[in-house]
């Protein structure tokens, strides 16, 4: 357990002196779940673009491809929180192993059906278990950090680190999936996704020593039980993350359609990689800065910047301009994502944090699902530029909700109790 957990009170001066990535990565046992977790989350960024590229190849329609991907995203959004709740209750390993196996079989079935020119409704049916069984590696890793860093100022550094890791996967994943689909075979992206999910997921599940205490353990016998979605702040954050999902989904479909329009489909991975690289670079910076402003204010400012920059995407008509705008949009996403995840630690009891993280991840997936559907239809009917209107609308609606309901993001209590050894509790001040 980090020494910061034994500190009775975390003050604002501690926040200013918050240690950086070096001390975070020296947390005992961190590497045992970071490395397998990194491998296991790579496929997440490959799934949607892999489905879009394969189904568009077999049907010739971005609308149909977006609809199949949307079924996957909606299923993930609906089932991910249930997976998180079960992980909080029974432990991550008990949920992850069967989930990884089901996902591998489901992706394989969807791939085979698409190649066989199955009717669209059959692809929809196959997409449901594919999305429902997506392993929630990111929330599980965040939950392990939260368990290790309870009450420590390093928690916000961990949130930034996880955002950087997520965005690195969105640099590598879409580029890899696009290269495989365009250079090897249209199904190669999904085949690689299923293979990496199986290998990485089982390896992560094997790391039992860093698994957070779950609901059936003695350590959690008297822990407060709540549903994460019953916390008002989680619901507000979920709306914000829906808007972020609309950016991811709208960018994926619209960039694919744009590069097809100009006759350079291979540029899709590069453009999306620039977008994700901006997100990753901003995440590194956010985690390295000792912020004097609170997370709520940072969330509002970051989201306002995201909305403004997303509103300009539709006007880009060249690769250079779109690449530059995509990079700037990516730079604006990281502050919103990181502060949203950081707020969970002060809003939600430890016994429901995995569920809370999966609600936010699921909200991103749901926003992405809606975006790929709408953007796909717009791209089919009006061209690629029309698809970029989806991120504009999604972020604007989410920002309006954040502004109206920002008071619900206040910490759940002025102080909270954290473990300090067996049977001992220490009050920790929430900044």
XYZ file of C-alpha atoms in Angstrom:
431
model
C 0.000 0.000 0.000
C 1.465 3.431 -0.891
C 2.742 5.478 1.997
C 0.319 8.282 1.048
C -2.556 6.144 2.349
C -1.121 6.477 5.852
C -1.272 10.263 5.681
C -4.163 11.488 7.747
C -5.000 14.577 5.746
C -4.418 15.524 2.115
C -4.266 19.319 1.902
C -4.262 21.710 -0.991
C -0.489 22.198 -0.582
C -0.054 18.454 -1.067
C -1.974 18.766 -4.346
C 0.419 21.457 -5.549
C 3.393 19.213 -4.735
C 1.730 16.208 -6.347
C 4.382 13.716 -7.511
C 4.588 12.845 -11.183
C 4.740 9.782 -13.362
C 8.045 8.552 -11.974
C 6.711 8.050 -8.467
C 3.447 6.655 -9.817
C 5.252 3.944 -11.756
C 7.259 3.042 -8.638
C 4.032 2.081 -6.860
C 4.611 -1.491 -5.590
C 2.988 -4.062 -7.857
C 1.914 -1.527 -10.509
C 3.820 -3.087 -13.383
C 2.269 -6.485 -12.761
C -1.099 -5.193 -13.988
C 0.058 -2.347 -16.246
C 1.883 -4.461 -18.811
C -0.788 -7.140 -19.327
C -3.453 -4.441 -19.103
C -1.760 -2.518 -21.903
C -1.760 -5.594 -24.132
C -5.358 -6.466 -23.284
C -6.796 -3.010 -24.070
C -5.214 -2.683 -27.525
C -8.096 -4.456 -29.314
C -10.682 -1.995 -27.945
C -9.568 0.694 -30.411
C -9.595 -1.784 -33.300
C -13.147 -3.102 -32.982
C -15.311 -0.295 -34.379
C -13.023 0.630 -37.255
C -12.523 -3.072 -38.043
C -16.288 -3.588 -38.283
C -16.785 -0.433 -40.372
C -14.077 -1.395 -42.872
C -15.202 -5.020 -43.209
C -18.938 -4.383 -43.495
C -18.441 -1.430 -45.844
C -16.340 -3.727 -48.045
C -18.996 -6.448 -48.131
C -22.079 -4.185 -48.427
C -20.720 -1.073 -50.122
C -22.537 1.175 -47.636
C -21.130 3.300 -44.835
C -24.620 3.524 -43.387
C -24.889 -0.264 -43.062
C -21.355 -0.485 -41.699
C -22.087 2.230 -39.161
C -25.337 0.528 -38.121
C -23.599 -2.799 -37.427
C -20.894 -0.991 -35.452
C -23.653 0.869 -33.603
C -25.280 -2.384 -32.479
C -21.905 -3.386 -31.078
C -21.478 -0.051 -29.297
C -24.981 -0.018 -27.816
C -24.560 -3.574 -26.541
C -21.255 -2.638 -24.940
C -22.762 0.465 -23.346
C -25.634 -1.540 -21.859
C -23.641 -4.527 -20.648
C -20.367 -2.867 -19.584
C -21.822 -1.423 -16.339
C -23.267 -4.828 -15.476
C -19.832 -6.317 -16.044
C -18.362 -3.678 -13.723
C -20.987 -4.364 -11.076
C -20.262 -8.101 -11.234
C -16.521 -7.399 -11.003
C -17.088 -5.280 -7.877
C -19.158 -8.108 -6.442
C -17.316 -11.277 -7.487
C -13.883 -10.066 -8.544
C -12.398 -9.073 -11.885
C -11.009 -12.503 -12.758
C -14.388 -14.214 -12.383
C -15.936 -11.812 -14.907
C -13.027 -11.363 -17.287
C -12.225 -14.969 -18.241
C -15.691 -15.964 -19.534
C -16.078 -12.517 -21.126
C -12.852 -12.862 -23.111
C -13.858 -16.290 -24.397
C -17.345 -15.147 -25.429
C -15.934 -12.075 -27.167
C -13.427 -14.078 -29.194
C -16.127 -16.466 -30.419
C -18.547 -13.591 -31.168
C -16.039 -11.586 -33.215
C -15.117 -14.697 -35.174
C -18.791 -15.369 -35.919
C -19.455 -11.772 -36.996
C -16.439 -11.854 -39.302
C -17.494 -15.126 -40.920
C -21.076 -13.921 -41.423
C -19.965 -10.651 -43.016
C -17.679 -12.479 -45.432
C -20.540 -14.828 -46.294
C -22.741 -11.837 -47.276
C -25.259 -12.624 -44.557
C -28.358 -10.399 -44.391
C -27.967 -7.204 -42.429
C -30.300 -8.344 -39.640
C -28.090 -11.374 -39.017
C -25.065 -9.092 -38.722
C -27.026 -7.004 -36.216
C -27.759 -10.141 -34.189
C -24.096 -11.178 -34.238
C -23.006 -7.674 -33.225
C -24.966 -7.835 -29.953
C -22.833 -10.479 -28.152
C -19.727 -8.971 -29.750
C -20.343 -5.666 -28.013
C -21.795 -7.107 -24.822
C -18.652 -9.162 -24.189
C -16.036 -6.439 -24.809
C -13.573 -6.848 -21.899
C -13.581 -3.749 -19.679
C -9.821 -3.670 -19.165
C -9.491 0.103 -18.838
C -12.013 0.411 -15.977
C -10.466 -2.622 -14.286
C -6.996 -1.068 -14.429
C -8.380 2.229 -13.087
C -10.063 0.330 -10.277
C -6.743 -1.290 -9.358
C -5.099 2.131 -9.241
C -7.925 3.466 -7.076
C -7.509 0.569 -4.646
C -3.772 1.124 -4.373
C -3.872 4.936 -4.195
C -6.921 5.516 -1.993
C -6.587 9.022 -0.560
C -3.301 9.721 -2.354
C -2.653 12.821 -4.505
C -1.163 10.395 -7.032
C -4.698 9.397 -8.016
C -5.034 12.274 -10.488
C -1.640 11.352 -11.943
C -2.906 7.797 -12.374
C -6.017 9.101 -14.159
C -3.810 11.073 -16.546
C -1.538 8.094 -17.095
C -4.518 5.908 -17.944
C -5.824 8.487 -20.389
C -2.431 8.570 -22.091
C -2.434 4.772 -22.254
C -5.948 4.737 -23.687
C -5.051 7.272 -26.303
C -1.868 5.454 -27.245
C -4.084 2.482 -28.056
C -6.161 4.815 -30.240
C -2.972 5.801 -32.034
C -1.887 2.214 -32.592
C -5.247 0.422 -32.888
C -6.937 2.252 -35.793
C -3.673 2.495 -37.738
C -3.032 -1.222 -37.266
C -6.618 -2.220 -38.103
C -6.672 0.000 -41.193
C -3.307 -1.302 -42.400
C -4.434 -4.901 -41.963
C -7.820 -4.334 -43.626
C -6.457 -2.391 -46.606
C -3.111 -4.159 -47.001
C -3.842 -7.776 -46.060
C -7.562 -8.585 -46.102
C -10.760 -6.728 -45.132
C -11.289 -9.203 -42.266
C -7.719 -9.066 -40.969
C -8.441 -6.205 -38.554
C -11.162 -8.114 -36.704
C -9.144 -11.336 -36.699
C -6.244 -9.486 -35.045
C -8.673 -7.892 -32.569
C -10.039 -11.271 -31.486
C -6.569 -12.773 -31.153
C -5.215 -9.912 -29.052
C -8.318 -9.912 -26.857
C -7.940 -13.581 -26.068
C -4.206 -13.496 -25.315
C -4.122 -10.146 -23.494
C -7.339 -10.691 -21.548
C -6.283 -14.049 -20.140
C -2.867 -12.681 -19.198
C -4.439 -9.739 -17.359
C -6.905 -12.040 -15.574
C -3.972 -14.072 -14.278
C -2.730 -11.091 -12.210
C -4.680 -11.973 -9.074
C -2.507 -10.269 -6.448
C -3.376 -6.753 -7.629
C -7.095 -7.439 -8.029
C -9.116 -5.065 -5.796
C -11.011 -6.539 -2.872
C -14.499 -7.457 -4.044
C -17.920 -7.662 -2.470
C -17.580 -11.248 -1.238
C -14.240 -10.660 0.495
C -13.876 -10.165 4.212
C -12.269 -6.749 3.645
C -15.493 -5.499 2.091
C -17.875 -7.146 4.509
C -18.985 -3.815 6.015
C -18.342 -1.517 3.036
C -21.071 0.845 1.866
C -23.111 -0.651 -0.997
C -24.479 1.692 -3.636
C -25.183 1.606 -7.333
C -22.787 3.901 -9.157
C -25.592 5.215 -11.351
C -27.500 6.367 -8.258
C -24.809 9.032 -7.759
C -26.007 12.211 -9.571
C -22.476 13.190 -10.553
C -21.938 9.892 -12.360
C -25.036 10.521 -14.466
C -23.771 13.991 -15.402
C -20.346 12.600 -16.296
C -22.006 9.900 -18.391
C -23.659 12.605 -20.510
C -20.300 14.332 -20.929
C -18.726 11.058 -22.010
C -21.559 10.478 -24.498
C -20.418 13.682 -26.182
C -16.816 12.471 -26.214
C -18.012 9.213 -27.773
C -19.731 11.225 -30.514
C -16.340 12.698 -31.401
C -14.674 9.282 -31.605
C -17.488 7.744 -33.666
C -17.997 10.739 -35.929
C -14.269 10.993 -36.623
C -13.873 7.288 -37.423
C -16.655 7.134 -39.998
C -16.158 10.595 -41.473
C -12.394 10.232 -41.856
C -12.918 6.881 -43.577
C -15.484 8.412 -45.942
C -13.273 11.472 -46.557
C -10.200 9.449 -47.542
C -12.378 7.297 -49.826
C -13.762 10.427 -51.487
C -10.306 11.755 -52.300
C -9.061 8.343 -53.467
C -6.526 7.858 -50.646
C -8.056 5.283 -48.266
C -4.659 4.519 -46.766
C -4.589 8.038 -45.253
C -7.430 7.135 -42.883
C -5.182 5.529 -40.295
C -2.721 8.420 -40.411
C -5.429 11.065 -39.930
C -7.050 9.205 -37.068
C -3.603 8.627 -35.603
C -2.981 12.399 -35.567
C -6.267 12.902 -33.739
C -5.380 10.258 -31.152
C -1.792 11.533 -30.884
C -3.100 14.959 -29.898
C -5.159 13.331 -27.185
C -2.154 11.377 -25.951
C 0.171 14.400 -25.874
C -2.394 16.462 -23.985
C -2.837 13.611 -21.530
C 0.882 13.577 -20.803
C 0.835 17.315 -20.163
C -2.260 17.211 -17.956
C -0.726 14.519 -15.782
C 2.580 16.349 -15.448
C 1.053 19.637 -14.260
C 0.323 20.279 -10.586
C -3.063 21.948 -11.040
C -4.203 24.736 -8.717
C -7.725 24.756 -10.163
C -10.231 22.103 -9.165
C -11.281 19.240 -11.451
C -14.795 20.588 -11.994
C -13.491 23.849 -13.419
C -10.937 21.994 -15.546
C -13.696 19.765 -16.887
C -15.841 22.744 -17.872
C -12.967 24.592 -19.557
C -11.676 21.502 -21.332
C -15.113 20.585 -22.605
C -15.762 24.113 -23.865
C -12.529 23.950 -25.848
C -13.494 20.551 -27.243
C -16.877 21.855 -28.390
C -15.386 24.869 -30.148
C -12.751 22.870 -32.028
C -15.163 20.045 -32.946
C -17.453 22.642 -34.520
C -14.776 23.388 -37.149
C -14.276 19.848 -38.499
C -17.026 20.025 -41.107
C -15.322 22.941 -42.824
C -12.044 21.071 -43.544
C -11.659 20.062 -47.213
C -8.011 19.015 -47.419
C -5.870 16.349 -45.769
C -3.553 18.941 -44.225
C -6.373 21.019 -42.743
C -8.244 17.991 -41.478
C -5.082 16.560 -39.943
C -4.362 19.846 -38.157
C -7.919 20.179 -36.851
C -7.978 16.541 -35.794
C -4.788 17.077 -33.806
C -6.301 20.101 -32.031
C -9.532 18.228 -31.258
C -7.438 15.433 -29.773
C -5.577 17.947 -27.612
C -8.909 19.095 -26.167
C -10.314 15.642 -25.385
C -7.704 14.583 -22.824
C -8.488 17.257 -20.171
C -12.177 16.328 -20.244
C -11.533 12.584 -20.046
C -8.910 12.799 -17.319
C -10.852 15.134 -15.041
C -14.006 13.062 -15.531
C -12.265 9.901 -14.402
C -10.543 11.771 -11.563
C -13.890 13.000 -10.224
C -15.093 9.404 -9.793
C -12.697 8.941 -6.881
C -14.423 11.694 -4.878
C -17.982 10.974 -6.054
C -18.272 7.195 -5.723
C -17.560 4.792 -2.831
C -14.770 2.292 -3.428
C -17.239 -0.604 -3.551
C -18.811 0.758 -6.756
C -15.897 2.330 -8.613
C -15.379 -0.374 -11.224
C -19.066 -0.049 -12.062
C -18.722 3.752 -12.240
C -15.733 3.534 -14.557
C -17.614 1.110 -16.813
C -20.635 3.449 -16.953
C -18.320 6.156 -18.273
C -16.606 3.799 -20.704
C -20.021 2.517 -21.759
C -21.212 6.084 -22.309
C -18.285 6.654 -24.659
C -19.252 3.465 -26.477
C -22.909 4.483 -26.695
C -22.016 7.938 -27.999
C -19.664 6.337 -30.485
C -22.383 3.906 -31.591
C -24.912 6.678 -32.185
C -22.298 8.755 -33.964
C -21.173 6.051 -36.389
C -24.809 5.403 -37.321
C -25.757 9.036 -37.901
C -22.416 9.992 -39.458
C -22.597 6.971 -41.745
C -26.047 7.975 -43.012
C -24.940 11.581 -43.483
C -21.783 10.520 -45.318
C -23.801 8.253 -47.628
C -26.357 10.947 -48.403
C -24.425 14.207 -48.306
C -20.720 13.408 -48.337
C -18.001 13.038 -45.723
C -18.140 16.657 -44.541
C -21.722 16.188 -43.330
C -20.583 13.383 -41.041
C -18.406 15.840 -39.114
C -21.547 17.637 -37.946
C -22.105 14.767 -35.494
C -19.193 15.657 -33.149
C -20.382 19.276 -33.224
C -23.906 18.367 -32.116
C -22.830 15.764 -29.561
C -20.341 17.967 -27.737
C -22.615 21.022 -27.793
C -25.495 19.130 -26.158
C -23.172 17.580 -23.573
C -21.605 20.952 -22.729
C -25.048 22.456 -22.164
C -25.842 19.616 -19.755
C -22.546 20.089 -17.893
C -23.147 23.792 -17.458
C -26.708 23.281 -16.216
C -25.874 20.437 -13.794
C -22.319 21.279 -12.731
C -23.333 21.475 -9.040
C -23.922 17.715 -9.056
C -20.208 17.131 -9.564
C -19.437 18.240 -6.004
C -17.708 15.582 -3.848
C -20.116 13.309 -2.004
C -18.782 14.381 1.422
C -16.372 16.841 2.956
C -14.376 13.949 4.409
C -14.232 10.277 3.728
C -12.841 7.217 5.456
C -10.013 5.145 4.067
C -8.291 2.008 5.235
C -5.105 2.262 7.289
C -4.235 -1.255 8.171
C -6.635 -3.961 9.315
C -9.714 -2.693 11.136
C -8.496 0.907 11.166
C -9.964 3.975 9.479
C -8.494 7.454 8.904
C -10.468 10.567 7.836
C -9.085 12.184 4.675
C -10.020 15.694 3.608
C -11.320 16.018 0.053
C -9.894 19.045 -1.747
